[in-house]
Amino acid sequence: MVTLLQLLYAAIVLGFILLIAGLVSVYVTTEPMPYVHIHESEKYFKDPNQGNKKTPFATIKDRPSKNLSVIVPSYNEEERLPIMLDQAIEFLEARLKKNSSNTYEIIIVDDGSRDSTSEVGLEYSKRYGTDKVRVLTLERNRGKGGAVRVGMFSSRGEYLIFADADGATEFPDFEHLESAMKQINTKDHGMAIVCGSRAHLQTEAVAKRTMFRTFLMYGFHFLVWFLCVKGIKDTQCGFKLFTREASLRLFYNLHINRWAFDVELLYIAQRLNIPIAEVAVNWTEIDGSKMVPVWSWLQMGRDLILIRLRYILGIWRIDRSIKSQ
């Protein structure tokens, strides 16, 4: 007759075997450095004012020719994108009129949309010109992190910000991020990051959420703090400003392409001792989110564990030698 002690022993052995099998699987299925392939069609943008003539994008290793690049990752955003673009362009045009050095470009990255996101973006290219608004249409869906990376790698700005297409963050709050950037970008390496933050809105958010969703939110924040990133209250806000050098180093080393990519970016930044600031921004929840509340949080929780595990075991590596010059 099997005793309780024997069952416990068998469970421990089985657990150990599963753990070893899991670690072996992680090693076998994981590359140490990310593989970033940009398809030939993704290297060009169309100019609707010249019969959709194709012109090559810049690359992140080129010298900057604009003050600011705005990267807008977009997946099925034909309805929400115009509101965000109208607000951003109004703000950026006003800045440009005040100071001619405040040049900018907006790169709309269509992440394999099934709707008319690219066509909507091209209407803005037609209206404002491709020197200011460009559309980068990906051949397939890469995920938000992948879309942001390709946009960053195709930019011309001295500073680069990615902003969500839903317009949840008020774009004029960029000035707060810019001010913080000037304060922390003081090192010779020229690298710094400023994160927009909704942490000041957390009390209100908790009041509106169910107990289960509140539990998931706090659980995710704890995992971020415990496993990956210390000192940043809101890692997921889609409004982050980078210097050009920081963008190159971070996105070159980024492995995660989907929702948890922000966490890995900040994890890499802290490993590279890149200064990071966090600034409160105005934020409004917009209908039409692509995240499935419970499932997406569980996926991100899994990704956080894998991020930490892969870096601790040396499966994922950070290339510290990559530089713009």
CSV table of C-alpha atoms in Angstrom, one decimal:
chain,number,residue,atom,x,y,z
A,1,MET,CA,0.0,0.0,0.0
A,2,VAL,CA,1.4,3.4,-1.0
A,3,THR,CA,2.0,5.7,2.0
A,4,LEU,CA,1.6,9.4,2.2
A,5,LEU,CA,5.3,9.8,2.5
A,6,GLN,CA,5.9,7.9,-0.8
A,7,LEU,CA,3.3,10.0,-2.6
A,8,LEU,CA,5.0,13.2,-1.3
A,9,TYR,CA,8.4,11.8,-2.5
A,10,ALA,CA,7.0,10.9,-5.9
A,11,ALA,CA,5.5,14.4,-6.2
A,12,ILE,CA,8.8,16.0,-5.4
A,13,VAL,CA,10.7,13.9,-7.9
A,14,LEU,CA,8.0,14.6,-10.6
A,15,GLY,CA,8.3,18.4,-9.8
A,16,PHE,CA,12.1,18.3,-10.1
A,17,ILE,CA,11.9,16.4,-13.4
A,18,LEU,CA,9.4,19.0,-14.8
A,19,LEU,CA,11.6,21.8,-13.6
A,20,ILE,CA,14.6,20.4,-15.3
A,21,ALA,CA,12.6,19.7,-18.5
A,22,GLY,CA,11.3,23.3,-18.4
A,23,LEU,CA,14.8,24.7,-18.1
A,24,VAL,CA,16.1,22.5,-20.9
A,25,SER,CA,13.2,23.7,-23.1
A,26,VAL,CA,14.0,27.3,-22.3
A,27,TYR,CA,17.6,26.8,-23.3
A,28,VAL,CA,16.8,24.9,-26.5
A,29,THR,CA,14.1,27.3,-27.7
A,30,THR,CA,15.8,30.6,-26.9
A,31,GLU,CA,18.3,32.6,-28.8
A,32,PRO,CA,20.8,34.7,-26.7
A,33,MET,CA,20.3,37.8,-28.8
A,34,PRO,CA,17.1,39.0,-30.6
A,35,TYR,CA,16.8,38.4,-34.3
A,36,VAL,CA,15.4,41.6,-35.9
A,37,HIS,CA,14.5,41.2,-39.5
A,38,ILE,CA,13.1,44.2,-41.4
A,39,HIS,CA,11.4,43.1,-44.7
A,40,GLU,CA,12.4,45.0,-47.9
A,41,SER,CA,8.9,46.6,-48.1
A,42,GLU,CA,9.3,47.9,-44.5
A,43,LYS,CA,12.3,49.9,-45.5
A,44,TYR,CA,10.3,52.4,-47.6
A,45,PHE,CA,7.4,54.8,-47.1
A,46,LYS,CA,4.9,56.0,-49.7
A,47,ASP,CA,4.5,59.7,-50.7
A,48,PRO,CA,0.8,60.2,-51.7
A,49,ASN,CA,1.7,63.6,-53.2
A,50,GLN,CA,4.0,62.0,-55.7
A,51,GLY,CA,1.9,59.1,-56.9
A,52,ASN,CA,2.8,56.9,-53.9
A,53,LYS,CA,6.5,57.1,-54.8
A,54,LYS,CA,8.5,54.9,-52.5
A,55,THR,CA,11.4,56.5,-50.5
A,56,PRO,CA,13.7,54.8,-48.1
A,57,PHE,CA,13.3,55.5,-44.4
A,58,ALA,CA,16.3,56.7,-42.4
A,59,THR,CA,18.0,54.3,-40.0
A,60,ILE,CA,18.7,54.7,-36.3
A,61,LYS,CA,22.4,54.8,-36.9
A,62,ASP,CA,22.1,57.8,-39.2
A,63,ARG,CA,22.8,61.2,-37.7
A,64,PRO,CA,19.6,62.9,-36.5
A,65,SER,CA,18.0,65.5,-38.7
A,66,LYS,CA,14.9,66.2,-36.6
A,67,ASN,CA,14.5,67.3,-33.0
A,68,LEU,CA,11.7,64.8,-32.3
A,69,SER,CA,10.4,61.5,-33.7
A,70,VAL,CA,7.0,60.4,-32.6
A,71,ILE,CA,6.4,56.6,-33.1
A,72,VAL,CA,2.8,55.6,-33.1
A,73,PRO,CA,2.3,51.8,-33.0
A,74,SER,CA,-1.1,51.1,-34.5
A,75,TYR,CA,-3.1,47.9,-34.9
A,76,ASN,CA,-6.6,48.2,-36.4
A,77,GLU,CA,-6.7,51.9,-35.3
A,78,GLU,CA,-8.6,53.5,-38.2
A,79,GLU,CA,-11.2,55.0,-35.8
A,80,ARG,CA,-9.0,56.2,-32.9
A,81,LEU,CA,-5.9,57.2,-34.8
A,82,PRO,CA,-7.2,60.5,-36.2
A,83,ILE,CA,-8.1,61.9,-32.8
A,84,MET,CA,-4.6,61.2,-31.5
A,85,LEU,CA,-2.9,62.6,-34.6
A,86,ASP,CA,-5.0,65.8,-34.6
A,87,GLN,CA,-4.0,66.6,-31.0
A,88,ALA,CA,-0.4,65.7,-31.5
A,89,ILE,CA,0.1,67.6,-34.8
A,90,GLU,CA,-1.7,70.7,-33.4
A,91,PHE,CA,0.7,70.7,-30.4
A,92,LEU,CA,3.8,70.0,-32.5
A,93,GLU,CA,3.0,72.6,-35.1
A,94,ALA,CA,2.5,75.3,-32.4
A,95,ARG,CA,5.9,74.4,-31.0
A,96,LEU,CA,7.5,74.6,-34.4
A,97,LYS,CA,6.0,78.1,-35.0
A,98,LYS,CA,7.4,79.3,-31.6
A,99,ASN,CA,10.8,77.9,-32.3
A,100,SER,CA,12.0,76.7,-35.7
A,101,SER,CA,14.4,74.2,-34.0
A,102,ASN,CA,11.5,72.1,-32.8
A,103,THR,CA,11.3,70.1,-35.9
A,104,TYR,CA,9.4,66.8,-35.8
A,105,GLU,CA,8.3,63.7,-37.7
A,106,ILE,CA,5.5,61.3,-36.9
A,107,ILE,CA,5.9,57.6,-37.9
A,108,ILE,CA,2.7,55.7,-37.9
A,109,VAL,CA,3.6,52.0,-37.7
A,110,ASP,CA,0.8,49.8,-39.0
A,111,ASP,CA,1.3,46.5,-37.2
A,112,GLY,CA,-0.3,44.3,-39.7
A,113,SER,CA,-3.8,45.8,-39.4
A,114,ARG,CA,-6.8,44.3,-41.1
A,115,ASP,CA,-8.6,47.7,-41.4
A,116,SER,CA,-7.7,50.9,-43.1
A,117,THR,CA,-5.1,52.1,-40.6
A,118,SER,CA,-2.4,52.7,-43.3
A,119,GLU,CA,-4.8,54.5,-45.5
A,120,VAL,CA,-5.8,56.8,-42.7
A,121,GLY,CA,-2.2,57.5,-42.0
A,122,LEU,CA,-1.5,58.3,-45.7
A,123,GLU,CA,-4.2,60.9,-45.6
A,124,TYR,CA,-2.1,62.7,-43.0
A,125,SER,CA,1.0,62.3,-45.1
A,126,LYS,CA,-0.9,63.8,-48.0
A,127,ARG,CA,-2.1,66.7,-45.8
A,128,TYR,CA,1.1,67.6,-44.0
A,129,GLY,CA,3.8,66.0,-46.3
A,130,THR,CA,6.0,63.0,-45.7
A,131,ASP,CA,8.7,65.1,-44.1
A,132,LYS,CA,6.4,65.3,-41.1
A,133,VAL,CA,4.1,62.3,-41.3
A,134,ARG,CA,5.2,58.9,-42.6
A,135,VAL,CA,3.5,55.5,-42.6
A,136,LEU,CA,5.4,52.3,-42.0
A,137,THR,CA,3.3,49.3,-42.9
A,138,LEU,CA,4.6,46.0,-41.5
A,139,GLU,CA,4.1,42.9,-43.5
A,140,ARG,CA,2.8,41.0,-40.5
A,141,ASN,CA,1.8,41.6,-37.0
A,142,ARG,CA,4.8,41.8,-34.7
A,143,GLY,CA,3.2,42.9,-31.5
A,144,LYS,CA,3.4,46.4,-30.0
A,145,GLY,CA,7.0,46.0,-28.9
A,146,GLY,CA,8.0,44.8,-32.3
A,147,ALA,CA,6.2,47.7,-34.0
A,148,VAL,CA,7.7,50.3,-31.8
A,149,ARG,CA,11.2,48.9,-32.4
A,150,VAL,CA,10.9,49.0,-36.2
A,151,GLY,CA,9.6,52.6,-35.9
A,152,MET,CA,12.5,53.6,-33.7
A,153,PHE,CA,14.9,52.0,-36.2
A,154,SER,CA,13.4,54.1,-39.0
A,155,SER,CA,13.5,57.5,-37.3
A,156,ARG,CA,15.4,60.7,-37.7
A,157,GLY,CA,14.9,62.3,-34.3
A,158,GLU,CA,17.5,63.4,-31.7
A,159,TYR,CA,14.8,62.4,-29.2
A,160,LEU,CA,12.2,59.7,-29.8
A,161,ILE,CA,8.9,59.1,-28.1
A,162,PHE,CA,6.4,56.4,-28.6
A,163,ALA,CA,2.8,57.3,-28.0
A,164,ASP,CA,-0.3,55.0,-28.1
A,165,ALA,CA,-2.6,55.5,-31.0
A,166,ASP,CA,-5.7,55.7,-28.8
A,167,GLY,CA,-4.8,59.1,-27.6
A,168,ALA,CA,-5.3,58.1,-23.9
A,169,THR,CA,-2.4,60.3,-22.9
A,170,GLU,CA,-2.7,64.0,-23.6
A,171,PHE,CA,0.1,64.8,-26.1
A,172,PRO,CA,0.9,68.3,-24.7
A,173,ASP,CA,2.2,66.5,-21.6
A,174,PHE,CA,5.2,65.9,-23.7
A,175,GLU,CA,6.6,69.2,-22.4
A,176,HIS,CA,6.7,67.6,-18.9
A,177,LEU,CA,8.8,64.7,-20.2
A,178,GLU,CA,11.0,67.0,-22.2
A,179,SER,CA,11.7,69.1,-19.1
A,180,ALA,CA,12.6,66.0,-17.1
A,181,MET,CA,14.8,64.8,-19.9
A,182,LYS,CA,16.9,68.0,-19.8
A,183,GLN,CA,17.5,67.4,-16.1
A,184,ILE,CA,18.7,63.8,-16.3
A,185,ASN,CA,20.4,63.7,-19.7
A,186,THR,CA,23.7,64.9,-18.4
A,187,LYS,CA,26.0,61.9,-18.9
A,188,ASP,CA,28.7,61.8,-21.6
A,189,HIS,CA,27.1,58.6,-23.1
A,190,GLY,CA,24.0,60.7,-24.0
A,191,MET,CA,21.5,58.1,-22.8
A,192,ALA,CA,18.3,58.7,-20.8
A,193,ILE,CA,14.6,57.7,-20.6
A,194,VAL,CA,11.6,59.5,-19.3
A,195,CYS,CA,8.5,57.5,-18.6
A,196,GLY,CA,5.0,59.0,-18.5
A,197,SER,CA,3.2,57.7,-15.4
A,198,ARG,CA,-0.4,57.0,-14.4
A,199,ALA,CA,0.6,56.0,-10.9
A,200,HIS,CA,-1.1,59.1,-9.4
A,201,LEU,CA,-4.4,57.8,-10.8
A,202,GLN,CA,-4.1,54.4,-9.1
A,203,THR,CA,-6.5,55.1,-6.2
A,204,GLU,CA,-9.2,56.2,-8.7
A,205,ALA,CA,-8.6,53.2,-10.9
A,206,VAL,CA,-8.9,50.8,-7.9
A,207,ALA,CA,-12.3,52.3,-7.0
A,208,LYS,CA,-13.6,51.5,-10.5
A,209,ARG,CA,-12.2,48.0,-10.9
A,210,THR,CA,-13.6,44.7,-9.6
A,211,MET,CA,-11.8,43.1,-6.7
A,212,PHE,CA,-10.4,40.4,-9.0
A,213,ARG,CA,-9.0,42.9,-11.5
A,214,THR,CA,-7.5,45.0,-8.7
A,215,PHE,CA,-5.8,41.8,-7.4
A,216,LEU,CA,-4.4,41.1,-10.8
A,217,MET,CA,-3.1,44.7,-11.1
A,218,TYR,CA,-1.4,44.6,-7.7
A,219,GLY,CA,0.0,41.2,-8.5
A,220,PHE,CA,1.5,42.4,-11.7
A,221,HIS,CA,3.0,45.4,-10.1
A,222,PHE,CA,4.6,43.2,-7.4
A,223,LEU,CA,6.0,40.8,-10.0
A,224,VAL,CA,7.5,43.8,-11.9
A,225,TRP,CA,9.1,45.1,-8.7
A,226,PHE,CA,10.3,41.7,-7.4
A,227,LEU,CA,11.6,40.2,-10.7
A,228,CYS,CA,12.6,43.0,-13.0
A,229,VAL,CA,12.4,46.8,-12.4
A,230,LYS,CA,12.9,48.7,-9.2
A,231,GLY,CA,11.8,52.3,-8.6
A,232,ILE,CA,9.3,52.8,-11.5
A,233,LYS,CA,5.7,52.8,-10.4
A,234,ASP,CA,4.1,52.6,-13.8
A,235,THR,CA,6.1,50.6,-16.4
A,236,GLN,CA,3.2,50.2,-18.8
A,237,CYS,CA,2.2,53.7,-19.8
A,238,GLY,CA,2.4,54.1,-23.5
A,239,PHE,CA,4.2,57.4,-23.5
A,240,LYS,CA,8.0,57.1,-23.1
A,241,LEU,CA,10.7,59.5,-24.3
A,242,PHE,CA,14.3,58.3,-25.2
A,243,THR,CA,17.5,59.9,-26.4
A,244,ARG,CA,18.6,58.5,-29.8
A,245,GLU,CA,21.5,56.6,-28.3
A,246,ALA,CA,19.3,55.1,-25.5
A,247,SER,CA,16.8,54.0,-28.2
A,248,LEU,CA,19.5,52.2,-30.2
A,249,ARG,CA,21.0,50.4,-27.3
A,250,LEU,CA,17.7,49.3,-25.8
A,251,PHE,CA,15.7,48.2,-28.8
A,252,TYR,CA,18.7,46.4,-30.3
A,253,ASN,CA,18.7,44.3,-27.1
A,254,LEU,CA,15.0,43.9,-26.8
A,255,HIS,CA,13.6,40.3,-26.9
A,256,ILE,CA,10.0,40.7,-26.0
A,257,ASN,CA,7.7,41.9,-28.8
A,258,ARG,CA,4.4,42.1,-27.1
A,259,TRP,CA,2.8,43.6,-24.0
A,260,ALA,CA,5.6,43.1,-21.5
A,261,PHE,CA,8.2,44.8,-23.8
A,262,ASP,CA,8.2,48.0,-21.6
A,263,VAL,CA,9.3,46.0,-18.6
A,264,GLU,CA,12.2,44.4,-20.5
A,265,LEU,CA,13.3,47.8,-21.9
A,266,LEU,CA,13.5,49.3,-18.4
A,267,TYR,CA,15.2,46.1,-17.1
A,268,ILE,CA,17.9,46.5,-19.7
A,269,ALA,CA,18.1,50.2,-19.0
A,270,GLN,CA,18.8,49.6,-15.4
A,271,ARG,CA,21.4,47.0,-16.2
A,272,LEU,CA,23.1,49.5,-18.5
A,273,ASN,CA,22.8,52.3,-15.8
A,274,ILE,CA,20.8,54.5,-18.1
A,275,PRO,CA,19.2,57.4,-16.1
A,276,ILE,CA,15.4,57.0,-15.9
A,277,ALA,CA,12.8,59.5,-14.7
A,278,GLU,CA,9.1,59.1,-14.2
A,279,VAL,CA,6.7,62.0,-14.8
A,280,ALA,CA,2.9,62.1,-14.1
A,281,VAL,CA,0.7,62.6,-17.2
A,282,ASN,CA,-2.9,63.1,-17.8
A,283,TRP,CA,-4.5,59.9,-18.9
A,284,THR,CA,-8.1,58.9,-19.9
A,285,GLU,CA,-9.2,55.3,-20.5
A,286,ILE,CA,-10.4,55.0,-24.1
A,287,ASP,CA,-12.8,52.4,-25.4
A,288,GLY,CA,-11.4,49.9,-27.9
A,289,SER,CA,-8.4,48.5,-26.0
A,290,LYS,CA,-6.7,45.5,-27.7
A,291,MET,CA,-5.9,44.0,-24.3
A,292,VAL,CA,-8.1,41.2,-23.0
A,293,PRO,CA,-8.1,42.3,-19.3
A,294,VAL,CA,-7.5,38.9,-17.5
A,295,TRP,CA,-5.7,36.9,-20.2
A,296,SER,CA,-3.3,39.8,-21.1
A,297,TRP,CA,-2.3,40.3,-17.5
A,298,LEU,CA,-1.7,36.5,-17.1
A,299,GLN,CA,0.4,36.5,-20.3
A,300,MET,CA,2.5,39.5,-19.0
A,301,GLY,CA,3.0,37.8,-15.7
A,302,ARG,CA,4.4,34.7,-17.5
A,303,ASP,CA,6.6,37.0,-19.6
A,304,LEU,CA,8.0,38.7,-16.4
A,305,ILE,CA,9.0,35.3,-15.0
A,306,LEU,CA,10.6,34.3,-18.2
A,307,ILE,CA,12.5,37.6,-18.6
A,308,ARG,CA,14.1,37.2,-15.2
A,309,LEU,CA,14.8,33.5,-15.6
A,310,ARG,CA,16.4,33.9,-19.0
A,311,TYR,CA,18.6,36.8,-17.9
A,312,ILE,CA,19.6,35.1,-14.6
A,313,LEU,CA,20.6,31.9,-16.4
A,314,GLY,CA,22.5,33.8,-19.0
A,315,ILE,CA,20.2,32.6,-21.8
A,316,TRP,CA,19.5,36.2,-22.9
A,317,ARG,CA,22.4,38.6,-23.1
A,318,ILE,CA,22.8,42.3,-23.4
A,319,ASP,CA,25.2,43.6,-26.1
A,320,ARG,CA,26.9,46.5,-24.4
A,321,SER,CA,29.1,47.3,-27.4
A,322,ILE,CA,26.4,48.5,-29.8
A,323,LYS,CA,26.7,52.3,-30.4
A,324,SER,CA,25.5,54.8,-33.0
A,325,GLN,CA,29.0,55.8,-34.0
